[in-house]
Every structure is written in structure tokens, then in C-alpha cells.
Amino acid sequence: TFKAFTVAMALDSGVVGLTDGYDASQPIAISRYRITDFHPQNRWLSVPEIILYSSNIGAAKMALDVGAERQQDYLRRFGLLTPAAIELSEVGAPMAPATWRDINTMTIGFGHGIAVSPLQLASGIAALVNGGIVRPATLLKRDDDEPVEGTRVIRAQVSDHMRALLRLVVQGGTGKNAEAPGYLVGGKTGTAEKVTLGGYDRKALLSTFVGAFPMTEPRYVVLVSIDEPHGNANTFGYATAGWTAAPSVSRIISQIAPLLRIAPVERPGAPGSEDFIVVLEEGRIKLAAF
């Protein structure tokens, strides 16, 4: 899920544009580690393709271009390096490296080497899609017309781009199973191997999908995180987020959206759906104007 923040900070700081990209044809060898892709395309990937295919290689190279100092600054402003300011005493502190080397910058770019709470992740994703403003999470009910103070962390145009890219993930990427027909879901998959003594346990996953809807005018974030899921016949043996957490988000949104009185968009081109710009043509990304 952290790749979404990496793309946002790279776009906002001007490090990359939507039509830029990185060579993801070969794994990255750094120190004694190798950074590889779970869905390798073995070619140059544009920025939209990096998030579409959830490329670790592309995100790592992008993060390195952003740089450690800027990366830390953005993550801090997204609220991902300090405990969430929620009305509870039982709040865990995020885990981040004490020394931030190049390898930390690269791995954090795709979500390894850092740990945040689900609340922090949901709040950060909300800021990505709401116009770029971080607003404090709360357990207290507010009136709909009560203004909530916030802090801008990315430009509004970058937030527009992120809404399109996160929608793309559900349209044709790793989050396809999060689609809830009529509700324009966008989001990001995240499959993490659990830390064990001396490394990672490849068979013990934490599979997460964090989504928002409707992406034309986001109002809600839904996050599902499954602790050590197991693949079955319905998931073709996969326990990754796209096959486990994403379908759960789809079912939740399909059931709660009518209760929230959100009218579905019945077909492409209907009022409220003329957002999105990002289309797939022969497996490649085509960018049009918003």
C-alpha cells in the first residue's frame, strides 16, 4: 500500500511526471539483498504502470529519486511517523528505521522496513484522495456541515492524479477483485510477509486492501487487513491481497453504499463517471485529460 504514497510524493515534488517511468526489466541488487517484483513485467514501466502492477523495482527507484530527506518529510506530514492522535490511550507507535540509508529509502518506497497502524494508513489514503489535505482521525461524530481543520500535504492536482491511479488499480490492476459495480472504487493492494527471527516468513502473510469510493468525489475509506490468509480453490491457491482482502472490500462497499444513499453509476459515460482518463489499451496505459 505504501507505493501509493511514494508515487504521490514523487509527483508532488516534481521528481516524476505521469508519463515518466523506470526500467523494471531486472531485479535490483543492493548489499546482500535483491528487490524483485511479484508481478514482473520485465520491461520499462511508466508511473501508472508501476502502481498498476505494484512494481517493487519501480517504486524503489522512484523512492531513491525522491530521496531520504524528502521521503521522511512527506511521511511525517502524512502522519505515518508519529502515533495517531486519536481519542484513545491505547495507540501504538509506528516502526521506522533509526538510521535511514539508501536501502531503507528504497524498501520503504514499496512498504518494507516500516510499519504503521491501519488507522494511520486509512487516514493517509484519505489525504491522498480528498484533495491532498490531512485531517485528524476522530471517534467523535461531527455534523456534516462542521468544518474540520486540516494540513495540506500534496497539491490538489496530484490528489486528482492519485484518484485516477488508484481507480486504475481496480479497473485493471492488482485490485480488480475490489470492484463494486456502480460505485467507482479505487485503492491499493498490499501483501506483506511477516517478520520472523532472522528474516521473513513467506507463508505467513498480512494481506491488505485499502480503498476509497466513489472516486469521482471520495467520501469513504474502507480498509480490510487479513492476518495469515490461506489460498483456496476460489483464489486459485493465492493468499495475496488481491485475492483475499480486495473481494472483502468489494462486498462491504456493495452492501454499505446503498445504506449511505450513494447512487450507483450504471454505465460508463453516465453522470458522475466522466472522470477517468486512465484506460488500458493492449495492456498499456493511455493517459487522457481529466
Tab-separated table of C-alpha atoms in Angstrom:
chain	number	residue	atom	x	y	z
A	1	THR	CA	0.000	0.000	0.000
A	2	PHE	CA	2.964	2.332	0.584
A	3	LYS	CA	3.609	2.560	-3.155
A	4	ALA	CA	0.676	4.975	-3.331
A	5	PHE	CA	2.486	7.396	-1.016
A	6	THR	CA	5.726	7.002	-2.971
A	7	VAL	CA	4.019	7.891	-6.247
A	8	ALA	CA	2.224	10.830	-4.636
A	9	MET	CA	5.367	12.341	-3.130
A	10	ALA	CA	7.295	11.842	-6.388
A	11	LEU	CA	4.575	13.583	-8.416
A	12	ASP	CA	4.134	16.366	-5.852
A	13	SER	CA	7.852	17.134	-5.599
A	14	GLY	CA	8.271	17.124	-9.379
A	15	VAL	CA	10.636	14.164	-9.367
A	16	VAL	CA	8.475	12.394	-11.961
A	17	GLY	CA	5.530	13.118	-14.225
A	18	LEU	CA	2.711	10.789	-15.193
A	19	THR	CA	4.392	9.924	-18.477
A	20	ASP	CA	7.784	9.199	-16.910
A	21	GLY	CA	8.893	5.766	-15.778
A	22	TYR	CA	11.649	3.378	-14.734
A	23	ASP	CA	13.406	0.309	-16.030
A	24	ALA	CA	11.917	-2.694	-14.215
A	25	SER	CA	13.409	-5.322	-16.502
A	26	GLN	CA	15.897	-6.609	-13.914
A	27	PRO	CA	15.834	-7.084	-10.118
A	28	ILE	CA	17.771	-4.559	-8.055
A	29	ALA	CA	20.831	-5.943	-6.273
A	30	ILE	CA	21.777	-3.876	-3.226
A	31	SER	CA	24.096	-5.086	-0.491
A	32	ARG	CA	23.146	-8.738	0.038
A	33	TYR	CA	19.529	-8.186	-0.983
A	34	ARG	CA	17.591	-8.464	-4.227
A	35	ILE	CA	14.483	-6.387	-4.881
A	36	THR	CA	12.127	-8.235	-7.223
A	37	ASP	CA	8.555	-7.887	-8.499
A	38	PHE	CA	5.743	-10.290	-7.630
A	39	HIS	CA	4.067	-9.479	-10.964
A	40	PRO	CA	7.179	-8.952	-13.122
A	41	GLN	CA	6.655	-7.240	-16.461
A	42	ASN	CA	10.381	-7.364	-17.279
A	43	ARG	CA	10.401	-4.037	-19.087
A	44	TRP	CA	10.354	-0.272	-18.671
A	45	LEU	CA	7.262	0.779	-16.724
A	46	SER	CA	5.523	4.139	-16.734
A	47	VAL	CA	4.468	5.694	-13.430
A	48	PRO	CA	0.854	4.494	-13.831
A	49	GLU	CA	2.095	1.004	-14.660
A	50	ILE	CA	4.280	0.926	-11.552
A	51	ILE	CA	1.202	1.317	-9.371
A	52	LEU	CA	-0.993	-0.809	-11.672
A	53	TYR	CA	1.341	-3.815	-11.462
A	54	SER	CA	2.548	-2.933	-7.935
A	55	SER	CA	6.175	-2.910	-9.025
A	56	ASN	CA	8.658	-3.048	-6.146
A	57	ILE	CA	11.501	-2.298	-8.551
A	58	GLY	CA	9.840	0.795	-9.973
A	59	ALA	CA	8.762	2.078	-6.554
A	60	ALA	CA	12.245	1.543	-5.101
A	61	LYS	CA	13.901	3.517	-7.906
A	62	MET	CA	11.289	6.243	-7.620
A	63	ALA	CA	11.812	6.487	-3.853
A	64	LEU	CA	15.557	6.790	-4.346
A	65	ASP	CA	14.961	9.736	-6.682
A	66	VAL	CA	12.687	11.349	-4.083
A	67	GLY	CA	15.496	10.936	-1.545
A	68	ALA	CA	15.540	10.025	2.128
A	69	GLU	CA	15.068	13.555	3.434
A	70	ARG	CA	12.015	14.326	1.306
A	71	GLN	CA	10.595	10.841	1.880
A	72	GLN	CA	10.759	11.311	5.649
A	73	ASP	CA	9.250	14.791	5.385
A	74	TYR	CA	6.249	13.576	3.369
A	75	LEU	CA	5.679	10.522	5.565
A	76	ARG	CA	5.829	12.736	8.647
A	77	ARG	CA	3.274	15.137	7.157
A	78	PHE	CA	1.026	12.220	6.199
A	79	GLY	CA	1.110	11.271	9.884
A	80	LEU	CA	2.927	7.984	9.304
A	81	LEU	CA	5.968	8.531	11.535
A	82	THR	CA	4.203	9.502	14.779
A	83	PRO	CA	1.382	7.818	16.725
A	84	ALA	CA	-2.129	8.586	15.536
A	85	ALA	CA	-3.763	11.410	17.508
A	86	ILE	CA	-6.959	9.515	18.318
A	87	GLU	CA	-9.140	9.766	21.430
A	88	LEU	CA	-7.719	6.575	22.944
A	89	SER	CA	-4.757	5.905	25.191
A	90	GLU	CA	-4.072	2.515	23.541
A	91	VAL	CA	-2.286	3.868	20.477
A	92	GLY	CA	0.740	2.087	19.073
A	93	ALA	CA	3.757	3.901	17.695
A	94	PRO	CA	4.794	3.289	14.077
A	95	MET	CA	8.006	1.369	13.439
A	96	ALA	CA	10.636	3.056	11.273
A	97	PRO	CA	14.411	2.676	10.885
A	98	ALA	CA	16.657	4.535	13.305
A	99	THR	CA	19.195	5.081	10.512
A	100	TRP	CA	17.732	5.921	7.096
A	101	ARG	CA	20.128	4.574	4.463
A	102	ASP	CA	19.554	4.199	0.716
A	103	ILE	CA	18.311	0.655	1.196
A	104	ASN	CA	15.767	1.918	3.746
A	105	THR	CA	14.577	4.600	1.349
A	106	MET	CA	14.153	2.010	-1.397
A	107	THR	CA	12.376	-0.644	0.674
A	108	ILE	CA	10.107	1.860	2.400
A	109	GLY	CA	9.196	3.037	-1.095
A	110	PHE	CA	7.321	-0.241	-1.557
A	111	GLY	CA	6.346	-0.800	2.085
A	112	HIS	CA	9.054	-2.911	3.713
A	113	GLY	CA	11.075	-1.736	6.695
A	114	ILE	CA	8.263	0.386	8.128
A	115	ALA	CA	5.040	-0.446	9.958
A	116	VAL	CA	2.022	1.756	10.655
A	117	SER	CA	-1.389	1.117	12.159
A	118	PRO	CA	-4.483	0.540	9.993
A	119	LEU	CA	-5.849	3.867	11.261
A	120	GLN	CA	-2.741	5.711	10.070
A	121	LEU	CA	-2.924	4.002	6.687
A	122	ALA	CA	-6.611	4.842	6.265
A	123	SER	CA	-6.011	8.480	7.247
A	124	GLY	CA	-3.089	8.751	4.831
A	125	ILE	CA	-5.075	7.302	1.938
A	126	ALA	CA	-7.924	9.706	2.748
A	127	ALA	CA	-5.484	12.590	2.357
A	128	LEU	CA	-4.259	11.199	-0.967
A	129	VAL	CA	-7.743	11.314	-2.490
A	130	ASN	CA	-9.556	14.146	-0.696
A	131	GLY	CA	-7.683	16.949	-2.414
A	132	GLY	CA	-4.405	16.459	-0.566
A	133	ILE	CA	-5.295	17.515	2.982
A	134	VAL	CA	-4.506	15.527	6.133
A	135	ARG	CA	-7.314	15.797	8.651
A	136	PRO	CA	-7.052	14.216	12.096
A	137	ALA	CA	-8.956	10.977	12.552
A	138	THR	CA	-11.560	11.017	15.312
A	139	LEU	CA	-14.007	8.714	17.042
A	140	LEU	CA	-16.352	11.634	17.683
A	141	LYS	CA	-19.344	12.173	15.442
A	142	ARG	CA	-19.337	15.547	13.719
A	143	ASP	CA	-22.113	17.372	11.923
A	144	ASP	CA	-21.777	17.196	8.149
A	145	ASP	CA	-21.517	20.978	7.920
A	146	GLU	CA	-18.925	21.278	10.703
A	147	PRO	CA	-15.570	22.315	9.196
A	148	VAL	CA	-12.558	20.180	10.056
A	149	GLU	CA	-9.170	21.839	10.150
A	150	GLY	CA	-6.508	20.145	8.059
A	151	THR	CA	-2.988	20.490	6.704
A	152	ARG	CA	-2.157	20.320	3.020
A	153	VAL	CA	0.443	17.664	2.227
A	154	ILE	CA	0.171	17.334	-1.586
A	155	ARG	CA	-1.191	19.619	-4.284
A	156	ALA	CA	-4.842	19.244	-5.313
A	157	GLN	CA	-3.820	18.293	-8.866
A	158	VAL	CA	-1.618	15.483	-7.531
A	159	SER	CA	-4.573	14.248	-5.477
A	160	ASP	CA	-6.635	14.187	-8.699
A	161	HIS	CA	-3.912	12.101	-10.330
A	162	MET	CA	-3.810	9.720	-7.373
A	163	ARG	CA	-7.566	9.213	-7.534
A	164	ALA	CA	-7.191	8.234	-11.170
A	165	LEU	CA	-4.261	5.927	-10.491
A	166	LEU	CA	-5.955	4.201	-7.556
A	167	ARG	CA	-9.052	3.776	-9.696
A	168	LEU	CA	-6.814	2.229	-12.343
A	169	VAL	CA	-5.593	-0.384	-9.837
A	170	VAL	CA	-9.189	-1.589	-9.501
A	171	GLN	CA	-10.034	-1.199	-13.188
A	172	GLY	CA	-7.232	-3.368	-14.456
A	173	GLY	CA	-4.538	-3.998	-11.870
A	174	THR	CA	-3.891	-5.980	-8.710
A	175	GLY	CA	-7.123	-4.727	-7.103
A	176	LYS	CA	-9.604	-5.904	-9.745
A	177	ASN	CA	-11.463	-8.019	-7.206
A	178	ALA	CA	-12.301	-4.900	-5.169
A	179	GLU	CA	-14.595	-3.612	-7.913
A	180	ALA	CA	-18.113	-2.932	-6.652
A	181	PRO	CA	-20.209	-2.336	-9.785
A	182	GLY	CA	-21.622	1.168	-9.850
A	183	TYR	CA	-19.518	2.652	-7.069
A	184	LEU	CA	-16.195	3.614	-8.714
A	185	VAL	CA	-13.861	2.061	-6.168
A	186	GLY	CA	-10.168	2.900	-6.145
A	187	GLY	CA	-7.440	1.590	-3.902
A	188	LYS	CA	-4.235	-0.331	-3.409
A	189	THR	CA	-3.298	-3.876	-2.542
A	190	GLY	CA	-0.611	-4.697	-0.009
A	191	THR	CA	0.791	-8.148	0.695
A	192	ALA	CA	3.407	-8.246	3.442
A	193	GLU	CA	5.397	-11.205	4.690
A	194	LYS	CA	5.517	-11.377	8.472
A	195	VAL	CA	8.813	-10.774	10.190
A	196	THR	CA	10.349	-13.790	11.902
A	197	LEU	CA	13.640	-14.349	13.664
A	198	GLY	CA	16.295	-13.773	11.036
A	199	GLY	CA	14.061	-12.684	8.143
A	200	TYR	CA	10.579	-13.018	6.683
A	201	ASP	CA	8.138	-15.918	6.651
A	202	ARG	CA	6.952	-16.315	3.062
A	203	LYS	CA	3.996	-18.429	4.182
A	204	ALA	CA	2.740	-16.005	6.859
A	205	LEU	CA	1.161	-13.029	5.115
A	206	LEU	CA	-0.659	-9.899	6.173
A	207	SER	CA	-2.855	-9.144	3.169
A	208	THR	CA	-4.429	-5.690	2.973
A	209	PHE	CA	-6.587	-3.712	0.605
A	210	VAL	CA	-7.310	-0.071	1.320
A	211	GLY	CA	-9.873	1.570	-0.921
A	212	ALA	CA	-11.940	4.716	-1.258
A	213	PHE	CA	-15.215	5.472	-3.017
A	214	PRO	CA	-16.741	7.000	-5.035
A	215	MET	CA	-13.545	8.095	-6.739
A	216	THR	CA	-15.203	10.985	-8.556
A	217	GLU	CA	-15.780	12.581	-5.155
A	218	PRO	CA	-14.357	10.341	-2.418
A	219	ARG	CA	-16.287	10.239	0.835
A	220	TYR	CA	-15.351	6.930	2.424
A	221	VAL	CA	-12.254	4.815	3.025
A	222	VAL	CA	-12.564	1.059	3.564
A	223	LEU	CA	-9.587	-0.966	4.787
A	224	VAL	CA	-9.514	-4.741	5.151
A	225	SER	CA	-6.443	-6.490	6.528
A	226	ILE	CA	-6.383	-10.292	6.840
A	227	ASP	CA	-3.949	-11.987	9.184
A	228	GLU	CA	-2.338	-15.066	7.605
A	229	PRO	CA	-4.937	-15.885	4.949
A	230	HIS	CA	-4.735	-19.207	3.128
A	231	GLY	CA	-5.409	-19.706	-0.535
A	232	ASN	CA	-8.222	-21.997	-1.665
A	233	ALA	CA	-9.939	-23.052	-4.879
A	234	ASN	CA	-11.725	-19.701	-5.168
A	235	THR	CA	-8.418	-17.812	-5.001
A	236	PHE	CA	-6.536	-20.301	-7.191
A	237	GLY	CA	-4.308	-21.043	-4.236
A	238	TYR	CA	-3.217	-17.416	-3.741
A	239	ALA	CA	-3.296	-15.754	-0.315
A	240	THR	CA	-2.254	-12.324	-1.593
A	241	ALA	CA	-4.288	-9.174	-1.009
A	242	GLY	CA	-5.802	-9.026	-4.478
A	243	TRP	CA	-7.392	-12.436	-3.930
A	244	THR	CA	-8.314	-12.172	-0.235
A	245	ALA	CA	-8.718	-8.623	1.091
A	246	ALA	CA	-9.879	-6.991	-2.159
A	247	PRO	CA	-13.008	-9.177	-2.571
A	248	SER	CA	-13.947	-8.386	1.037
A	249	VAL	CA	-13.777	-4.652	0.288
A	250	SER	CA	-15.978	-5.202	-2.767
A	251	ARG	CA	-18.655	-6.958	-0.721
A	252	ILE	CA	-18.524	-4.368	2.066
A	253	ILE	CA	-18.914	-1.437	-0.330
A	254	SER	CA	-21.714	-3.156	-2.255
A	255	GLN	CA	-23.654	-3.523	0.990
A	256	ILE	CA	-22.935	-0.210	2.716
A	257	ALA	CA	-23.140	2.154	-0.273
A	258	PRO	CA	-26.954	1.855	-0.586
A	259	LEU	CA	-27.265	2.390	3.174
A	260	LEU	CA	-25.183	5.549	2.780
A	261	ARG	CA	-27.535	6.668	-0.025
A	262	ILE	CA	-24.815	6.728	-2.659
A	263	ALA	CA	-26.445	6.334	-6.037
A	264	PRO	CA	-24.644	3.877	-8.330
A	265	VAL	CA	-23.259	4.849	-11.714
A	266	GLU	CA	-24.900	2.363	-14.037
A	267	ARG	CA	-22.705	2.652	-17.105
A	268	PRO	CA	-19.525	4.340	-18.352
A	269	GLY	CA	-20.268	7.851	-19.512
A	270	ALA	CA	-23.170	8.305	-17.118
A	271	PRO	CA	-23.217	11.480	-14.989
A	272	GLY	CA	-20.579	11.179	-12.297
A	273	SER	CA	-18.346	8.789	-14.246
A	274	GLU	CA	-16.660	11.178	-16.661
A	275	ASP	CA	-13.566	11.203	-14.511
A	276	PHE	CA	-11.225	8.754	-15.638
A	277	ILE	CA	-8.974	9.181	-18.063
A	278	VAL	CA	-6.776	6.224	-17.410
A	279	VAL	CA	-7.550	3.405	-19.801
A	280	LEU	CA	-5.897	0.200	-20.839
A	281	GLU	CA	-5.122	-0.398	-24.492
A	282	GLU	CA	-3.472	-3.708	-25.354
A	283	GLY	CA	-2.143	-3.947	-21.817
A	284	ARG	CA	-0.550	-0.485	-21.896
A	285	ILE	CA	-1.660	2.674	-20.175
A	286	LYS	CA	-3.133	5.559	-22.125
A	287	LEU	CA	-3.442	8.914	-20.379
A	288	ALA	CA	-6.048	11.429	-21.488
A	289	ALA	CA	-7.108	14.723	-19.960
A	290	PHE	CA	-9.247	14.794	-16.833
